[in-house]
Amino acid sequence: MRVFLYVLVMAGVTYLIRMLPMIIFKKKIENSLIRSFLYYIPYAVLAAMIFPAILESTATPISAAAGLLVALVIAWLDWGLLPTALFACAGVFLCEFIMKLL
Amino acid sequence: MTKDFLQGFKDGLPVGLGYFSVAFAFGVAAVQNGLSVLNAVLISLTNLTSAGQLAGLSVIAAAGSLIEMAATQFVINLRYALMSISLSQKLDRRVTMPDRMLISFGVTDENFAIAANKEGTFTAPYFYGLMTLPILCWVGGTFFGAAAGEILPAAVLSALGVAIYGMFVAVVLPAAKKSVAVALVAILAMALSCCFAWVPFLNQISGGFAIIISAVVAAAVGAFFFPVRGEENV
């Protein structure tokens, strides 16, 4: 029963954070400084989440760095989201495989 | 309308793929922390967030208070408020209030990355399509992880761990290639995020806050020094 209370609080808080801004900011924001800020926010949020957290995402930071390197190359070539993700995984897998052989 | 849904559905495929592995790991962790399979699935179905759920799990495991749970979720997930504000500006004007309330449930880092990256505005059916596979994979991955923890070899789980970051890179790098301002904002955000990870004292600040502060400062610097002119997409 206690667990359900936890889940209720978790889900409630998380949903309100997502929902309230979506219904409050219905009109188009005209202020150019705020518009510019919102234009940069996605890239800033994603960049802050990528690094350094990516280094902790696999078994070792070395293989994660290999995956990041592969992702950078594929993304630079504009191959799209799914190929970038898959090749990055392959890069990590290969790197860890080679590390085991050494 | 159906076309929009199908386009969104397709765009959600890479997200779903990444989610499955992360949710699988969450399922394993949930059972290790003493939760039932049903509880683990219920958490994933109602929360749809990786960092928040992992933090919630540690609060449950430590038998923390409900206030502590609420505060933890608030700090870690506050970044979604930024994303919802940003997406509210990209939503088609005709989207109704009930649709807005449903759409907001699907605002995650990855869905946001994809919707924010889309040219122009998007419709409600598009976003419903986009969130379908991620939700199914998030819940399904949690179920399989909780029910059958150690099927996948460790090497495969490790490799899958990088998938979501690979997707983020695929959103940021092409945009940074086209705009020096975006590149500088992204580099500044990463530099700040590194400070919060590695600099003594600063690394005491929780991960959720660290991301919010890094992103807000970097985007504000960008907006101040490189204001976006005219009709560029927000």
mmCIF file of C-alpha atoms in Angstrom:
data_model
loop_
_atom_site.group_PDB
_atom_site.id
_atom_site.type_symbol
_atom_site.label_atom_id
_atom_site.label_comp_id
_atom_site.label_asym_id
_atom_site.label_seq_id
_atom_site.Cartn_x
_atom_site.Cartn_y
_atom_site.Cartn_z
ATOM 1 C CA MET A 1 0.000 0.000 0.000
ATOM 2 C CA ARG A 2 2.832 2.337 0.976
ATOM 3 C CA VAL A 3 4.390 1.769 -2.454
ATOM 4 C CA PHE A 4 1.222 3.004 -4.160
ATOM 5 C CA LEU A 5 1.437 6.251 -2.190
ATOM 6 C CA TYR A 6 5.027 6.716 -3.364
ATOM 7 C CA VAL A 7 4.009 6.038 -6.952
ATOM 8 C CA LEU A 8 1.098 8.466 -6.685
ATOM 9 C CA VAL A 9 3.359 11.274 -5.439
ATOM 10 C CA MET A 10 6.033 10.526 -8.050
ATOM 11 C CA ALA A 11 3.573 10.437 -10.931
ATOM 12 C CA GLY A 12 1.587 13.466 -9.725
ATOM 13 C CA VAL A 13 4.573 15.776 -9.300
ATOM 14 C CA THR A 14 6.139 14.667 -12.581
ATOM 15 C CA TYR A 15 2.910 15.129 -14.541
ATOM 16 C CA LEU A 16 2.161 18.602 -13.126
ATOM 17 C CA ILE A 17 5.669 19.785 -14.063
ATOM 18 C CA ARG A 18 5.014 18.729 -17.656
ATOM 19 C CA MET A 19 1.376 19.760 -17.897
ATOM 20 C CA LEU A 20 1.108 23.208 -16.281
ATOM 21 C CA PRO A 21 3.559 25.025 -18.611
ATOM 22 C CA MET A 22 1.859 23.423 -21.606
ATOM 23 C CA ILE A 23 -1.533 24.935 -20.740
ATOM 24 C CA ILE A 24 -0.247 28.222 -19.281
ATOM 25 C CA PHE A 25 1.883 29.235 -22.274
ATOM 26 C CA LYS A 26 -0.775 28.986 -24.933
ATOM 27 C CA LYS A 27 -0.150 32.299 -26.670
ATOM 28 C CA LYS A 28 2.820 32.898 -28.888
ATOM 29 C CA ILE A 29 5.582 34.635 -26.943
ATOM 30 C CA GLU A 30 6.588 37.829 -28.808
ATOM 31 C CA ASN A 31 9.538 39.067 -26.700
ATOM 32 C CA SER A 32 12.614 38.448 -28.845
ATOM 33 C CA LEU A 33 14.950 37.802 -25.912
ATOM 34 C CA ILE A 34 12.642 35.073 -24.571
ATOM 35 C CA ARG A 35 12.120 33.670 -28.053
ATOM 36 C CA SER A 36 15.881 33.479 -28.524
ATOM 37 C CA PHE A 37 16.250 31.819 -25.128
ATOM 38 C CA LEU A 38 13.642 29.207 -26.041
ATOM 39 C CA TYR A 39 15.348 28.688 -29.398
ATOM 40 C CA TYR A 40 18.626 27.751 -27.661
ATOM 41 C CA ILE A 41 17.108 25.795 -24.748
ATOM 42 C CA PRO A 42 16.729 22.405 -26.530
ATOM 43 C CA TYR A 43 20.365 22.342 -27.605
ATOM 44 C CA ALA A 44 21.561 23.588 -24.210
ATOM 45 C CA VAL A 45 19.507 20.976 -22.304
ATOM 46 C CA LEU A 46 20.599 18.109 -24.547
ATOM 47 C CA ALA A 47 24.257 19.182 -24.546
ATOM 48 C CA ALA A 48 24.263 19.432 -20.746
ATOM 49 C CA MET A 49 22.735 15.954 -20.541
ATOM 50 C CA ILE A 50 25.191 14.387 -23.012
ATOM 51 C CA PHE A 51 28.412 15.362 -21.380
ATOM 52 C CA PRO A 52 29.825 14.188 -19.028
ATOM 53 C CA ALA A 53 26.919 11.787 -18.245
ATOM 54 C CA ILE A 54 27.605 9.744 -21.390
ATOM 55 C CA LEU A 55 30.896 8.583 -19.835
ATOM 56 C CA GLU A 56 28.896 6.738 -17.142
ATOM 57 C CA SER A 57 26.442 5.134 -19.568
ATOM 58 C CA THR A 58 28.431 1.977 -20.385
ATOM 59 C CA ALA A 59 30.653 -0.512 -18.545
ATOM 60 C CA THR A 60 33.723 1.751 -18.720
ATOM 61 C CA PRO A 61 34.342 5.426 -19.663
ATOM 62 C CA ILE A 62 36.741 4.234 -22.391
ATOM 63 C CA SER A 63 34.067 2.344 -24.321
ATOM 64 C CA ALA A 64 31.635 5.213 -23.727
ATOM 65 C CA ALA A 65 34.162 7.623 -25.234
ATOM 66 C CA ALA A 66 34.474 5.296 -28.233
ATOM 67 C CA GLY A 67 30.688 5.330 -28.606
ATOM 68 C CA LEU A 68 30.650 9.132 -28.348
ATOM 69 C CA LEU A 69 33.338 9.388 -31.040
ATOM 70 C CA VAL A 70 31.347 7.149 -33.390
ATOM 71 C CA ALA A 71 28.177 9.155 -32.668
ATOM 72 C CA LEU A 72 29.976 12.414 -33.465
ATOM 73 C CA VAL A 73 31.164 11.060 -36.830
ATOM 74 C CA ILE A 74 27.768 9.653 -37.862
ATOM 75 C CA ALA A 75 25.926 12.776 -36.687
ATOM 76 C CA TRP A 76 28.418 14.977 -38.544
ATOM 77 C CA LEU A 77 27.532 13.037 -41.718
ATOM 78 C CA ASP A 78 23.820 13.732 -41.005
ATOM 79 C CA TRP A 79 22.758 10.073 -41.158
ATOM 80 C CA GLY A 80 19.876 10.648 -38.736
ATOM 81 C CA LEU A 81 18.909 9.679 -35.170
ATOM 82 C CA LEU A 82 18.494 5.916 -35.406
ATOM 83 C CA PRO A 83 21.723 5.196 -37.367
ATOM 84 C CA THR A 84 23.673 7.429 -34.981
ATOM 85 C CA ALA A 85 22.290 5.568 -31.957
ATOM 86 C CA LEU A 86 22.893 2.127 -33.479
ATOM 87 C CA PHE A 87 26.432 2.854 -34.678
ATOM 88 C CA ALA A 88 27.293 4.329 -31.274
ATOM 89 C CA CYS A 89 26.110 1.066 -29.646
ATOM 90 C CA ALA A 90 28.165 -0.931 -32.137
ATOM 91 C CA GLY A 91 31.180 1.253 -31.342
ATOM 92 C CA VAL A 92 30.828 0.550 -27.617
ATOM 93 C CA PHE A 93 30.377 -3.177 -28.226
ATOM 94 C CA LEU A 94 33.434 -3.384 -30.495
ATOM 95 C CA CYS A 95 35.571 -1.321 -28.130
ATOM 96 C CA GLU A 96 34.715 -3.536 -25.146
ATOM 97 C CA PHE A 97 35.328 -6.630 -27.273
ATOM 98 C CA ILE A 98 38.785 -5.386 -28.260
ATOM 99 C CA MET A 99 39.569 -4.407 -24.664
ATOM 100 C CA LYS A 100 38.846 -7.977 -23.581
ATOM 101 C CA LEU A 101 41.263 -9.341 -26.183
ATOM 102 C CA LEU A 102 44.098 -7.059 -25.085
ATOM 103 C CA MET B 1 -4.302 13.707 -39.542
ATOM 104 C CA THR B 2 -3.542 10.003 -39.956
ATOM 105 C CA LYS B 3 -0.494 11.026 -41.953
ATOM 106 C CA ASP B 4 0.726 13.134 -39.030
ATOM 107 C CA PHE B 5 0.202 10.251 -36.624
ATOM 108 C CA LEU B 6 2.146 7.835 -38.838
ATOM 109 C CA GLN B 7 4.989 10.332 -39.275
ATOM 110 C CA GLY B 8 5.196 10.742 -35.507
ATOM 111 C CA PHE B 9 5.010 6.979 -35.025
ATOM 112 C CA LYS B 10 7.991 6.562 -37.354
ATOM 113 C CA ASP B 11 9.953 9.327 -35.632
ATOM 114 C CA GLY B 12 9.361 7.568 -32.306
ATOM 115 C CA LEU B 13 11.069 4.350 -33.421
ATOM 116 C CA PRO B 14 14.649 5.282 -32.465
ATOM 117 C CA VAL B 15 13.372 6.626 -29.140
ATOM 118 C CA GLY B 16 11.500 3.408 -28.399
ATOM 119 C CA LEU B 17 14.581 1.374 -29.215
ATOM 120 C CA GLY B 18 16.702 3.363 -26.789
ATOM 121 C CA TYR B 19 13.990 3.298 -24.131
ATOM 122 C CA PHE B 20 13.668 -0.459 -24.183
ATOM 123 C CA SER B 21 17.225 -0.951 -22.967
ATOM 124 C CA VAL B 22 17.067 1.782 -20.340
ATOM 125 C CA ALA B 23 13.680 0.570 -19.082
ATOM 126 C CA PHE B 24 15.055 -2.964 -18.975
ATOM 127 C CA ALA B 25 17.823 -1.755 -16.684
ATOM 128 C CA PHE B 26 15.246 0.066 -14.542
ATOM 129 C CA GLY B 27 13.165 -3.120 -14.253
ATOM 130 C CA VAL B 28 16.198 -5.053 -13.064
ATOM 131 C CA ALA B 29 17.039 -2.353 -10.520
ATOM 132 C CA ALA B 30 13.441 -2.129 -9.277
ATOM 133 C CA VAL B 31 13.260 -5.836 -8.462
ATOM 134 C CA GLN B 32 16.696 -5.707 -6.846
ATOM 135 C CA ASN B 33 15.298 -2.957 -4.602
ATOM 136 C CA GLY B 34 12.469 -5.179 -3.469
ATOM 137 C CA LEU B 35 9.619 -3.971 -5.712
ATOM 138 C CA SER B 36 7.228 -6.376 -7.399
ATOM 139 C CA VAL B 37 7.065 -6.684 -11.180
ATOM 140 C CA LEU B 38 3.631 -5.028 -11.079
ATOM 141 C CA ASN B 39 4.919 -2.051 -9.089
ATOM 142 C CA ALA B 40 7.884 -1.594 -11.413
ATOM 143 C CA VAL B 41 5.585 -1.582 -14.462
ATOM 144 C CA LEU B 42 3.139 0.770 -12.709
ATOM 145 C CA ILE B 43 5.928 3.262 -11.988
ATOM 146 C CA SER B 44 7.100 3.231 -15.613
ATOM 147 C CA LEU B 45 3.555 3.573 -16.952
ATOM 148 C CA THR B 46 2.721 6.574 -14.757
ATOM 149 C CA ASN B 47 6.082 8.391 -14.714
ATOM 150 C CA LEU B 48 7.763 7.874 -18.077
ATOM 151 C CA THR B 49 11.101 9.285 -17.012
ATOM 152 C CA SER B 50 14.428 7.564 -16.431
ATOM 153 C CA ALA B 51 16.320 9.794 -14.012
ATOM 154 C CA GLY B 52 13.248 10.557 -11.902
ATOM 155 C CA GLN B 53 12.260 6.906 -11.598
ATOM 156 C CA LEU B 54 15.758 5.822 -10.595
ATOM 157 C CA ALA B 55 15.849 8.537 -7.945
ATOM 158 C CA GLY B 56 12.347 7.563 -6.795
ATOM 159 C CA LEU B 57 13.507 3.984 -6.467
ATOM 160 C CA SER B 58 16.249 5.010 -4.053
ATOM 161 C CA VAL B 59 13.747 7.005 -1.975
ATOM 162 C CA ILE B 60 11.463 3.957 -1.773
ATOM 163 C CA ALA B 61 14.387 1.661 -0.936
ATOM 164 C CA ALA B 62 15.507 4.029 1.832
ATOM 165 C CA ALA B 63 11.880 4.288 3.084
ATOM 166 C CA GLY B 64 12.078 8.082 2.696
ATOM 167 C CA SER B 65 9.165 10.396 3.392
ATOM 168 C CA LEU B 66 6.573 11.369 0.788
ATOM 169 C CA ILE B 67 7.793 14.985 1.024
ATOM 170 C CA GLU B 68 11.289 13.823 0.179
ATOM 171 C CA MET B 69 9.850 11.910 -2.773
ATOM 172 C CA ALA B 70 7.989 14.986 -4.028
ATOM 173 C CA ALA B 71 11.060 17.227 -3.636
ATOM 174 C CA THR B 72 13.341 14.747 -5.419
ATOM 175 C CA GLN B 73 10.972 14.409 -8.349
ATOM 176 C CA PHE B 74 10.489 18.158 -8.524
ATOM 177 C CA VAL B 75 14.199 18.929 -8.761
ATOM 178 C CA ILE B 76 15.118 16.134 -11.149
ATOM 179 C CA ASN B 77 12.147 16.610 -13.455
ATOM 180 C CA LEU B 78 11.923 20.411 -13.422
ATOM 181 C CA ARG B 79 13.715 20.433 -16.777
ATOM 182 C CA TYR B 80 10.477 19.110 -18.303
ATOM 183 C CA ALA B 81 8.867 22.469 -17.486
ATOM 184 C CA LEU B 82 11.434 24.155 -19.734
ATOM 185 C CA MET B 83 10.738 21.597 -22.439
ATOM 186 C CA SER B 84 6.961 22.010 -22.131
ATOM 187 C CA ILE B 85 7.274 25.793 -22.449
ATOM 188 C CA SER B 86 9.470 25.340 -25.508
ATOM 189 C CA LEU B 87 7.061 22.808 -27.072
ATOM 190 C CA SER B 88 4.013 24.958 -26.255
ATOM 191 C CA GLN B 89 5.436 27.450 -28.763
ATOM 192 C CA LYS B 90 5.797 24.797 -31.467
ATOM 193 C CA LEU B 91 2.309 23.330 -31.077
ATOM 194 C CA ASP B 92 -0.170 24.025 -33.857
ATOM 195 C CA ARG B 93 -2.511 26.865 -32.775
ATOM 196 C CA ARG B 94 -5.620 24.683 -33.167
ATOM 197 C CA VAL B 95 -4.528 22.149 -30.529
ATOM 198 C CA THR B 96 -7.221 22.038 -27.825
ATOM 199 C CA MET B 97 -6.841 22.116 -24.040
ATOM 200 C CA PRO B 98 -7.580 18.380 -23.497
ATOM 201 C CA ASP B 99 -5.058 17.547 -26.225
ATOM 202 C CA ARG B 100 -2.466 19.763 -24.547
ATOM 203 C CA MET B 101 -3.070 17.965 -21.259
ATOM 204 C CA LEU B 102 -2.566 14.562 -22.894
ATOM 205 C CA ILE B 103 0.421 15.615 -24.968
ATOM 206 C CA SER B 104 2.240 16.903 -21.907
ATOM 207 C CA PHE B 105 2.327 13.375 -20.464
ATOM 208 C CA GLY B 106 4.648 12.388 -23.323
ATOM 209 C CA VAL B 107 7.195 15.172 -22.798
ATOM 210 C CA THR B 108 10.454 13.327 -22.219
ATOM 211 C CA ASP B 109 14.050 14.286 -23.045
ATOM 212 C CA GLU B 110 13.994 12.252 -26.242
ATOM 213 C CA ASN B 111 10.472 13.034 -27.487
ATOM 214 C CA PHE B 112 11.287 16.656 -26.819
ATOM 215 C CA ALA B 113 14.514 16.388 -28.792
ATOM 216 C CA ILE B 114 12.623 15.069 -31.796
ATOM 217 C CA ALA B 115 9.616 17.410 -31.644
ATOM 218 C CA ALA B 116 11.820 20.466 -31.021
ATOM 219 C CA ASN B 117 13.956 19.484 -34.008
ATOM 220 C CA LYS B 118 10.947 19.401 -36.344
ATOM 221 C CA GLU B 119 10.517 22.145 -38.931
ATOM 222 C CA GLY B 120 7.699 24.560 -38.089
ATOM 223 C CA THR B 121 4.777 23.568 -35.884
ATOM 224 C CA PHE B 122 3.440 20.109 -35.075
ATOM 225 C CA THR B 123 -0.089 18.785 -34.537
ATOM 226 C CA ALA B 124 -1.610 16.757 -31.709
ATOM 227 C CA PRO B 125 -1.823 13.543 -33.816
ATOM 228 C CA TYR B 126 1.864 13.908 -34.640
ATOM 229 C CA PHE B 127 2.808 13.976 -30.978
ATOM 230 C CA TYR B 128 0.452 11.103 -30.139
ATOM 231 C CA GLY B 129 2.170 9.072 -32.856
ATOM 232 C CA LEU B 130 5.564 10.122 -31.530
ATOM 233 C CA MET B 131 4.829 9.060 -27.944
ATOM 234 C CA THR B 132 3.225 5.686 -28.803
ATOM 235 C CA LEU B 133 6.295 3.499 -29.311
ATOM 236 C CA PRO B 134 8.354 5.155 -26.556
ATOM 237 C CA ILE B 135 5.564 4.490 -24.024
ATOM 238 C CA LEU B 136 5.069 0.885 -25.176
ATOM 239 C CA CYS B 137 8.815 0.216 -25.145
ATOM 240 C CA TRP B 138 9.327 1.953 -21.803
ATOM 241 C CA VAL B 139 6.611 -0.129 -20.133
ATOM 242 C CA GLY B 140 7.516 -3.320 -22.026
ATOM 243 C CA GLY B 141 11.229 -2.952 -21.294
ATOM 244 C CA THR B 142 10.479 -2.468 -17.589
ATOM 245 C CA PHE B 143 8.340 -5.601 -17.571
ATOM 246 C CA PHE B 144 10.993 -7.759 -19.235
ATOM 247 C CA GLY B 145 13.770 -6.333 -17.065
ATOM 248 C CA ALA B 146 11.772 -6.917 -13.870
ATOM 249 C CA ALA B 147 10.487 -10.354 -14.883
ATOM 250 C CA ALA B 148 13.591 -11.808 -16.481
ATOM 251 C CA GLY B 149 16.560 -9.751 -15.318
ATOM 252 C CA GLU B 150 19.624 -11.463 -16.621
ATOM 253 C CA ILE B 151 18.790 -12.738 -20.102
ATOM 254 C CA LEU B 152 20.810 -10.200 -22.052
ATOM 255 C CA PRO B 153 24.604 -10.551 -21.847
ATOM 256 C CA ALA B 154 26.307 -7.745 -19.912
ATOM 257 C CA ALA B 155 28.182 -6.644 -23.043
ATOM 258 C CA VAL B 156 24.912 -6.024 -24.909
ATOM 259 C CA LEU B 157 23.354 -4.114 -21.992
ATOM 260 C CA SER B 158 26.481 -1.950 -21.750
ATOM 261 C CA ALA B 159 26.398 -1.141 -25.474
ATOM 262 C CA LEU B 160 22.674 -0.286 -25.352
ATOM 263 C CA GLY B 161 23.380 2.181 -22.552
ATOM 264 C CA VAL B 162 24.893 4.659 -25.002
ATOM 265 C CA ALA B 163 21.940 4.596 -27.445
ATOM 266 C CA ILE B 164 20.041 7.530 -25.969
ATOM 267 C CA TYR B 165 23.136 9.733 -25.866
ATOM 268 C CA GLY B 166 23.864 8.860 -29.490
ATOM 269 C CA MET B 167 20.420 10.215 -30.355
ATOM 270 C CA PHE B 168 21.058 13.444 -28.456
ATOM 271 C CA VAL B 169 24.328 13.899 -30.365
ATOM 272 C CA ALA B 170 22.425 13.411 -33.638
ATOM 273 C CA VAL B 171 20.126 16.323 -32.707
ATOM 274 C CA VAL B 172 22.741 18.761 -31.409
ATOM 275 C CA LEU B 173 25.695 18.266 -33.769
ATOM 276 C CA PRO B 174 23.946 18.893 -37.127
ATOM 277 C CA ALA B 175 22.396 22.091 -35.687
ATOM 278 C CA ALA B 176 25.777 23.192 -34.295
ATOM 279 C CA LYS B 177 27.321 22.566 -37.722
ATOM 280 C CA LYS B 178 24.901 25.061 -39.278
ATOM 281 C CA SER B 179 25.048 27.742 -36.560
ATOM 282 C CA VAL B 180 28.120 28.956 -34.665
ATOM 283 C CA ALA B 181 25.797 30.367 -31.973
ATOM 284 C CA VAL B 182 24.205 26.936 -31.348
ATOM 285 C CA ALA B 183 27.686 25.380 -31.239
ATOM 286 C CA LEU B 184 28.874 27.905 -28.647
ATOM 287 C CA VAL B 185 25.724 27.462 -26.539
ATOM 288 C CA ALA B 186 26.143 23.665 -26.623
ATOM 289 C CA ILE B 187 29.846 23.853 -25.688
ATOM 290 C CA LEU B 188 29.101 26.250 -22.828
ATOM 291 C CA ALA B 189 26.309 23.972 -21.544
ATOM 292 C CA MET B 190 28.662 20.961 -21.593
ATOM 293 C CA ALA B 191 31.443 22.897 -19.879
ATOM 294 C CA LEU B 192 29.070 23.987 -17.094
ATOM 295 C CA SER B 193 27.733 20.466 -16.782
ATOM 296 C CA CYS B 194 31.327 19.209 -16.378
ATOM 297 C CA CYS B 195 31.876 21.749 -13.592
ATOM 298 C CA PHE B 196 28.836 20.379 -11.757
ATOM 299 C CA ALA B 197 30.200 16.859 -12.158
ATOM 300 C CA TRP B 198 33.807 17.382 -11.217
ATOM 301 C CA VAL B 199 34.433 20.665 -9.324
ATOM 302 C CA PRO B 200 34.403 20.189 -5.524
ATOM 303 C CA PHE B 201 31.349 21.733 -3.801
ATOM 304 C CA LEU B 202 29.579 22.176 -7.165
ATOM 305 C CA ASN B 203 29.433 18.384 -7.499
ATOM 306 C CA GLN B 204 27.251 18.277 -4.366
ATOM 307 C CA ILE B 205 24.398 19.760 -6.397
ATOM 308 C CA SER B 206 21.931 17.168 -7.628
ATOM 309 C CA GLY B 207 21.982 16.041 -11.262
ATOM 310 C CA GLY B 208 18.585 17.538 -12.034
ATOM 311 C CA PHE B 209 19.534 20.991 -10.790
ATOM 312 C CA ALA B 210 22.922 20.794 -12.509
ATOM 313 C CA ILE B 211 21.245 20.254 -15.893
ATOM 314 C CA ILE B 212 18.733 23.047 -15.330
ATOM 315 C CA ILE B 213 21.376 25.594 -14.269
ATOM 316 C CA SER B 214 23.784 24.618 -17.067
ATOM 317 C CA ALA B 215 21.079 24.819 -19.733
ATOM 318 C CA VAL B 216 19.478 28.037 -18.501
ATOM 319 C CA VAL B 217 22.808 29.869 -18.219
ATOM 320 C CA ALA B 218 24.036 28.655 -21.623
ATOM 321 C CA ALA B 219 20.746 29.483 -23.394
ATOM 322 C CA ALA B 220 20.555 32.890 -21.681
ATOM 323 C CA VAL B 221 24.105 33.729 -22.779
ATOM 324 C CA GLY B 222 23.147 32.625 -26.304
ATOM 325 C CA ALA B 223 19.968 34.727 -26.295
ATOM 326 C CA PHE B 224 21.855 37.759 -25.013
ATOM 327 C CA PHE B 225 24.825 37.668 -27.389
ATOM 328 C CA PHE B 226 23.193 36.029 -30.423
ATOM 329 C CA PRO B 227 19.513 37.033 -30.428
ATOM 330 C CA VAL B 228 17.513 35.073 -32.989
ATOM 331 C CA ARG B 229 16.000 37.385 -35.575
ATOM 332 C CA GLY B 230 12.547 37.270 -37.173
ATOM 333 C CA GLU B 231 10.670 34.093 -37.908
ATOM 334 C CA GLU B 232 13.213 31.457 -36.997
ATOM 335 C CA ASN B 233 11.567 28.463 -35.382
ATOM 336 C CA VAL B 234 11.323 28.381 -31.649
#
